[in-house]
Coordinates of C-alpha atoms and ligand atoms in Angstrom, one line a residue:
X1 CA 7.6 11.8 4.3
X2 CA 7.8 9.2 6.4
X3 CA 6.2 6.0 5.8
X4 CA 4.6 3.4 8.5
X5 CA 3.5 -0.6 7.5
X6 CA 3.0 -1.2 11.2
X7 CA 0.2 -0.1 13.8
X8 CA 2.5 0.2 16.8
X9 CA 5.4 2.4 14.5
X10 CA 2.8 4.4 13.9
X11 CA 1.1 4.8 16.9
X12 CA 4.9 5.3 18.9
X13 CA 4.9 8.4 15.9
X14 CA 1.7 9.8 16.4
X15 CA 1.7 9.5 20.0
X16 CA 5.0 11.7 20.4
X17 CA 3.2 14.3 18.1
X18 CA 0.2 14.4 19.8
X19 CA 2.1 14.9 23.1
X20 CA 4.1 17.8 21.2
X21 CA 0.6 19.2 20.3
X22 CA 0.2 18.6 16.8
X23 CA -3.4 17.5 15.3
X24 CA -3.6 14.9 13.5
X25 CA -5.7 14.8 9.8
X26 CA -6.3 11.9 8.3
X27 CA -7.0 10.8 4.6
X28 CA -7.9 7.4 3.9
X29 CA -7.4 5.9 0.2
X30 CA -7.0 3.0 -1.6
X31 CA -4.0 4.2 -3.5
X32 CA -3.8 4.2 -7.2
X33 CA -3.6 7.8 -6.1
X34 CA -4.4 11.0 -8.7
X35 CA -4.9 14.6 -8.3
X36 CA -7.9 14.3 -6.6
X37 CA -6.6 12.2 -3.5
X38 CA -3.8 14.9 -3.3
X39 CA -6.1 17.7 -3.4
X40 CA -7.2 16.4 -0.1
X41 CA -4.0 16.4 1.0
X42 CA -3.9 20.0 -0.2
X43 CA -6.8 20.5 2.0
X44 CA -5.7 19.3 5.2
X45 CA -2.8 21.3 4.7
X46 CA -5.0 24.5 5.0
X47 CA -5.8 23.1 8.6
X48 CA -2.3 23.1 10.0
X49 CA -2.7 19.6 10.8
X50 CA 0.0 16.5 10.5
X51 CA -1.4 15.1 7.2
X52 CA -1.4 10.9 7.7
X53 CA -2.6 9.3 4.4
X54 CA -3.5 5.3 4.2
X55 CA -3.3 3.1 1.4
X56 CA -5.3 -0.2 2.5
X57 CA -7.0 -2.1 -0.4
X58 CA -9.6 -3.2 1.8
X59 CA -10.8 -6.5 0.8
X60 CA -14.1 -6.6 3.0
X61 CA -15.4 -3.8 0.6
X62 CA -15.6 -5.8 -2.6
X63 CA -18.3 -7.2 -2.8
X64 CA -17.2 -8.8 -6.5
X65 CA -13.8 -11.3 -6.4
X66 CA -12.4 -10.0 -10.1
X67 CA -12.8 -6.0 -9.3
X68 CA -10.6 -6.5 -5.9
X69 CA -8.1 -8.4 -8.2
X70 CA -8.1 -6.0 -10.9
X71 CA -8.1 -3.3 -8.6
X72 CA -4.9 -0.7 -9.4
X73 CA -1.5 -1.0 -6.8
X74 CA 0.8 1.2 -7.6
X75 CA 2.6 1.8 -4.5
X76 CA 5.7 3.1 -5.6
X77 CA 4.2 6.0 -7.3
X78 CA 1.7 6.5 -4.9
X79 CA 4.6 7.2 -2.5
X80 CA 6.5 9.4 -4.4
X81 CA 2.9 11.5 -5.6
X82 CA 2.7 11.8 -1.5
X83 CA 6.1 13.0 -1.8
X84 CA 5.7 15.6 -4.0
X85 CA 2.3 16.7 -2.6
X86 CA 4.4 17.2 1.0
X87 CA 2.2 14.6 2.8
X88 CA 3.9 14.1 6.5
X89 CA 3.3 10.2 7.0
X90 CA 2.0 7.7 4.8
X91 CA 0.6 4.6 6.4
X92 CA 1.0 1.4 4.3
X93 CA -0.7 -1.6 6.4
X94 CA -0.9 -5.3 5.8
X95 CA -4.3 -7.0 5.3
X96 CA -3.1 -8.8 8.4
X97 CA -2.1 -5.9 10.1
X98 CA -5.7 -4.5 9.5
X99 CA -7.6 -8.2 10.1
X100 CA -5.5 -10.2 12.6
X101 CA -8.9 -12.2 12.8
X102 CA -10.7 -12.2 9.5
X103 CA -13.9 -9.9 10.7
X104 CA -16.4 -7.6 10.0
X105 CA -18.2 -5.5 12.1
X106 CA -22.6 -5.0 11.3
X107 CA -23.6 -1.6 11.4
X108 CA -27.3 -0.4 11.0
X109 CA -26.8 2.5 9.0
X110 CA -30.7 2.7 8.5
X111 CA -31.8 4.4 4.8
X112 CA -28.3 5.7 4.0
X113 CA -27.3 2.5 3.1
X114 CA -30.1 1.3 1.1
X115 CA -30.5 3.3 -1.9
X116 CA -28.0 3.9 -5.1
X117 CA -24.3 1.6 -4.0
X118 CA -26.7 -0.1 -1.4
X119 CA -28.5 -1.6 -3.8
X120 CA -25.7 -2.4 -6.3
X121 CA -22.9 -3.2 -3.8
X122 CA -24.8 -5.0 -1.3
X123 CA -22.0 -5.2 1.9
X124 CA -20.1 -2.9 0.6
X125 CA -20.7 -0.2 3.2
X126 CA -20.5 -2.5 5.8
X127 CA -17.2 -3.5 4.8
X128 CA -16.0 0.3 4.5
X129 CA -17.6 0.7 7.7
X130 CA -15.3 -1.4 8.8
X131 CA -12.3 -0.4 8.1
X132 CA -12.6 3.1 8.0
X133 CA -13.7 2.7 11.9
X134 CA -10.3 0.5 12.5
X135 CA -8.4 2.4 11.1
X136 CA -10.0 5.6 13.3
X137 CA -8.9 3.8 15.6
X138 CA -5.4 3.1 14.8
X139 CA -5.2 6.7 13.7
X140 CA -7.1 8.7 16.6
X141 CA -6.8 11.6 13.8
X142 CA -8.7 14.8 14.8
X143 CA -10.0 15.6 11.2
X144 CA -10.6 13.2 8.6
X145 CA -11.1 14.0 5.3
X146 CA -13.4 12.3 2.7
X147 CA -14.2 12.9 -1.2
X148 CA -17.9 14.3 -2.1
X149 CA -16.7 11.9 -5.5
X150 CA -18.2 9.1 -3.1
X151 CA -21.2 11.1 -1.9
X152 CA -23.1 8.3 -0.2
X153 CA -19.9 7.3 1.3
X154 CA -19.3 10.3 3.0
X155 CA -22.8 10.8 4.3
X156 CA -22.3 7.3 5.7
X157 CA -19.3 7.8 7.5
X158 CA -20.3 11.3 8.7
X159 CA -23.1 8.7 10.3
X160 CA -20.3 6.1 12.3
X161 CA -18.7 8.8 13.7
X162 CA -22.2 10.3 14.8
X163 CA -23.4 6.4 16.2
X164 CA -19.8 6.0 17.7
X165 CA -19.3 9.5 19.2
X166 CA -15.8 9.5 17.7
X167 CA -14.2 12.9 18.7
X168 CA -13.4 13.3 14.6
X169 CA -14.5 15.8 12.2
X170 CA -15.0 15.1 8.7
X171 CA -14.0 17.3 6.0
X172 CA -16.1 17.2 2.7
X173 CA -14.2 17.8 0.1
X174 CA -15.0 18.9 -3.8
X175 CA -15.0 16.5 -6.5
X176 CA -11.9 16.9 -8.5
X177 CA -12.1 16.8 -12.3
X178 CA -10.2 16.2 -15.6
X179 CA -10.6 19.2 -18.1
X180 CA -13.3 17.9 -20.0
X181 CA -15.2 17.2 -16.4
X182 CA -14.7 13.5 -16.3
X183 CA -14.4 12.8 -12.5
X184 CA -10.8 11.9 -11.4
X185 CA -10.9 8.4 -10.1
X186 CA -8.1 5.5 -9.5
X187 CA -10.8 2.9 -11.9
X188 CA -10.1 5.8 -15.2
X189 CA -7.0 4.0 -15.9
X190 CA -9.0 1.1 -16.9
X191 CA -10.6 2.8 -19.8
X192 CA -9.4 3.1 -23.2
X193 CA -9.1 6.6 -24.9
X194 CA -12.5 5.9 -26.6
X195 CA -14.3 4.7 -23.7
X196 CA -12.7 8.2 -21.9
X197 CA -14.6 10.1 -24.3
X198 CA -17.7 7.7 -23.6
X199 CA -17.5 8.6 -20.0
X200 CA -18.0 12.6 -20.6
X201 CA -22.0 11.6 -21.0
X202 CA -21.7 11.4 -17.1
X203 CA -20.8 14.7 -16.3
X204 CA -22.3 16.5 -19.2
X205 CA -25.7 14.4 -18.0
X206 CA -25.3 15.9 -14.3
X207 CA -24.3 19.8 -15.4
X208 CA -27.3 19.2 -17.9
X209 CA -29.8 18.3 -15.0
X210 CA -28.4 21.4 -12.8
X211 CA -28.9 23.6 -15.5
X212 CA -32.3 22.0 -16.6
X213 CA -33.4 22.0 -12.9
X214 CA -35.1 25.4 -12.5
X215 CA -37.3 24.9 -15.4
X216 CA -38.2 21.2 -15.8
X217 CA -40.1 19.3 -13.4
X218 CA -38.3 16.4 -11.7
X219 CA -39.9 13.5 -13.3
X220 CA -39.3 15.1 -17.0
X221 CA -35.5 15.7 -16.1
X222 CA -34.9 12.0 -14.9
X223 CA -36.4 10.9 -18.2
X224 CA -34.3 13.1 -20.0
X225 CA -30.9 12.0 -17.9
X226 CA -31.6 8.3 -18.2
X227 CA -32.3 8.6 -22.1
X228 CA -29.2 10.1 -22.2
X229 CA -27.5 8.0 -20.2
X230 CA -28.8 4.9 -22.4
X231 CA -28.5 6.0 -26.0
X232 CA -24.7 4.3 -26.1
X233 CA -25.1 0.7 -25.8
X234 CA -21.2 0.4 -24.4
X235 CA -23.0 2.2 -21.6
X236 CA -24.6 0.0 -18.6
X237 CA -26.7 2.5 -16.6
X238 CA -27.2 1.3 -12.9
X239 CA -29.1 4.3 -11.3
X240 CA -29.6 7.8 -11.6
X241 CA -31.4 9.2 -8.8
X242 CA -32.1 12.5 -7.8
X243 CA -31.9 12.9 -3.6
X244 CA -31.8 14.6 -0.6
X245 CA -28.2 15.8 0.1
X246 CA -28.6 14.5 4.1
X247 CA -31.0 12.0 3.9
X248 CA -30.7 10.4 0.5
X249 CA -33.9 10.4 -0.1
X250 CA -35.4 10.4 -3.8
X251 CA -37.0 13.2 -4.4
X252 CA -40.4 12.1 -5.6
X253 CA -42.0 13.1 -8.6
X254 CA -44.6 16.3 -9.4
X255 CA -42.2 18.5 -7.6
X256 CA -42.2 21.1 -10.1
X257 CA -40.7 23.7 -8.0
X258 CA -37.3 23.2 -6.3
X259 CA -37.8 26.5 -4.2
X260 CA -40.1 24.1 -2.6
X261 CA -37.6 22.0 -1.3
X262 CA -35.7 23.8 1.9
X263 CA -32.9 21.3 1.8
X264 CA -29.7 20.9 -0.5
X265 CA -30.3 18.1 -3.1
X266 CA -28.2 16.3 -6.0
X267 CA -27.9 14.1 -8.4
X268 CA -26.2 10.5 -8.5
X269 CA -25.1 8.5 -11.4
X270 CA -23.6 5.3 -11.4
X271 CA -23.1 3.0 -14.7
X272 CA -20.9 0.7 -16.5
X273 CA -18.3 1.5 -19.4
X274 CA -17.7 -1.8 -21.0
X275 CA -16.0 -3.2 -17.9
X276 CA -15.4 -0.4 -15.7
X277 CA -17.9 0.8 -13.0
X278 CA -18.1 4.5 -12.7
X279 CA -19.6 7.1 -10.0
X280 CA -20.2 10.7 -10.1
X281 CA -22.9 13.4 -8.5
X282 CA -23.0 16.8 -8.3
X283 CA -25.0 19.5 -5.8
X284 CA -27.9 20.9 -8.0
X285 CA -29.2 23.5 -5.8
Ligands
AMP301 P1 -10.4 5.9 -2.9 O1 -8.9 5.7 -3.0 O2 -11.1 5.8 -4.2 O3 -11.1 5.0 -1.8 O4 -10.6 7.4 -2.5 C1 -10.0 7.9 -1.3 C2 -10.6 9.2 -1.0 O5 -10.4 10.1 -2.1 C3 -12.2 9.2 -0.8 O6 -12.5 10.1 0.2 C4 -12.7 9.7 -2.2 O7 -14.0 10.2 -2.1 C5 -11.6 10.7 -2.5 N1 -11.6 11.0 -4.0 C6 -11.6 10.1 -5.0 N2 -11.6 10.7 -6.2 C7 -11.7 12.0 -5.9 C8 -11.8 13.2 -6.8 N3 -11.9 13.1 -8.1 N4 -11.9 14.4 -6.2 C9 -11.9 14.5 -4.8 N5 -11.8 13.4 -4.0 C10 -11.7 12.2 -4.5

């Protein structure tokens, strides 16, 4: 693997590549990398493509001082998980290198950005707007590939590249999960082995819901996932909504019948485990 801290090393890379004929696929992170960022790796690799990870800690996403602080660096093992997992160029920029002039671009992402994370993280997408665009365009990749894990996320950037007319496809990709269905993320290492077990409630809450779905009206299911959500006080709930897969929309109450909906919904969860924020959904239908 080789590894680039430098746009124009990069660039001087890719751009021999392209002019070989090689695609490019591209798979942004924040390192503190686990089997799920590698199984998009693994999923690029299906598409032929040269596979150029990032790991950029991108400050203008925070939108709280400590949790960009605390967030996990691990570089060194991040590298050598890239490694193993055969990735062809890992791309290791600078804040400076990134923000030469301290900026942020304001997109109007319209409802996307409003409900769930929008309301919670206010700025946040902005701020991964921002970067994600930059580093399009330091990338030029042909595919990108994004996590489902951050649903609203993906829907959102599947939106820049649709406002921009970037020439990019973006790959969903499936939410990876530990054994007992916990979803992978870089924030698990913060919890201890009892708040672990805590955390199943979140995906035992979501399977619940799908399974609950074809029999129990909507408004009766969200009472019974928030209960359940609540019932451990070491447990902050911030939402649980149940949406529209494309627009995001709530689905609103006295829907009894999901074969009345034509579109693909799920549901979103997002709550607090003594200090460490947690996210998960899943497709219900
Ligand atoms: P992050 O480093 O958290 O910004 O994540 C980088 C990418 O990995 C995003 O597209 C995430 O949605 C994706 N991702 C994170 N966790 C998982 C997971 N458990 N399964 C699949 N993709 C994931």
């Amino acid at each position: 693997m080789l590894k680039f801290d430098t746009i124009t090393d990069l660039n001087n890379h890719l751009e021999k590549l392209r002019k070989d004929g090689f695609k490019i696929g591209f798979i942004p992170t924040m390192g503190a990398l686990h089997r799920g960022h590698l199984s998009l790796i693994e999923r690029a690799k299906q598409d032929k493509v040269i596979t150029v990870c990032s790991i950029f800690v991108n400050p203008t996403q925070f939108t709280n001082a400590n949790d960009l602080k605390n967030y996990p660096r691990t570089m060194d093992a991040d590298s050598s998980l890239l490694d193993g997992a055969n990735c062809d160029i890992l791309f290791a920029p600078s804040v400076e290198e990134i923000y030469p002039h301290p900026s942020k671009t304001f997109y109007n992402f319209g409802f996307l950005e409003t409900p769930m994370e929008g309301i919670h993280r206010k700025g946040h997408f902005n701020g991964m707007a921002t970067v994600v665009n930059r580093l399009f365009e330091i990338v030029k990749p042909d595919f990108a590939y994004f996590g489902e894990k951050d649903f609203q996320q993906l829907t959102i950037v599947k939106m820049l590249v649709k406002m921009q007319a970037l020439p990019i496809k973006i790959i969903p990709c499936e939410t990876l999960r530990e054994k007992g269905g916990l979803a992978m993320s870089s924030r698990n290492i913060h919890l201890s082995s009892k708040e672990k077990e805590e955390a199943l409630i979140i995906s035992q809450t979501l399977f619940k819901v799908k399974e609950l779905l074809p029999t129990t009206p909507f408004d009766e299911l969200r009472y019974w996932a928030i209960n359940n959500l609540t019932k451990n006080p070491n447990i902050q709930l911030e939402y649980f909504e149940i949406a529209d897969a494309e627009t995001l929309k709530p689905i609103k109450d006295g829907i009894t019948n999901p074969d009345q909906l034509n579109s693909k919904i799920r549901a979103f969860i997002a709550l607090k485990i003594g200090q460490t924020r947690l996210i998960d959904n899943l497709e219900l239908n």
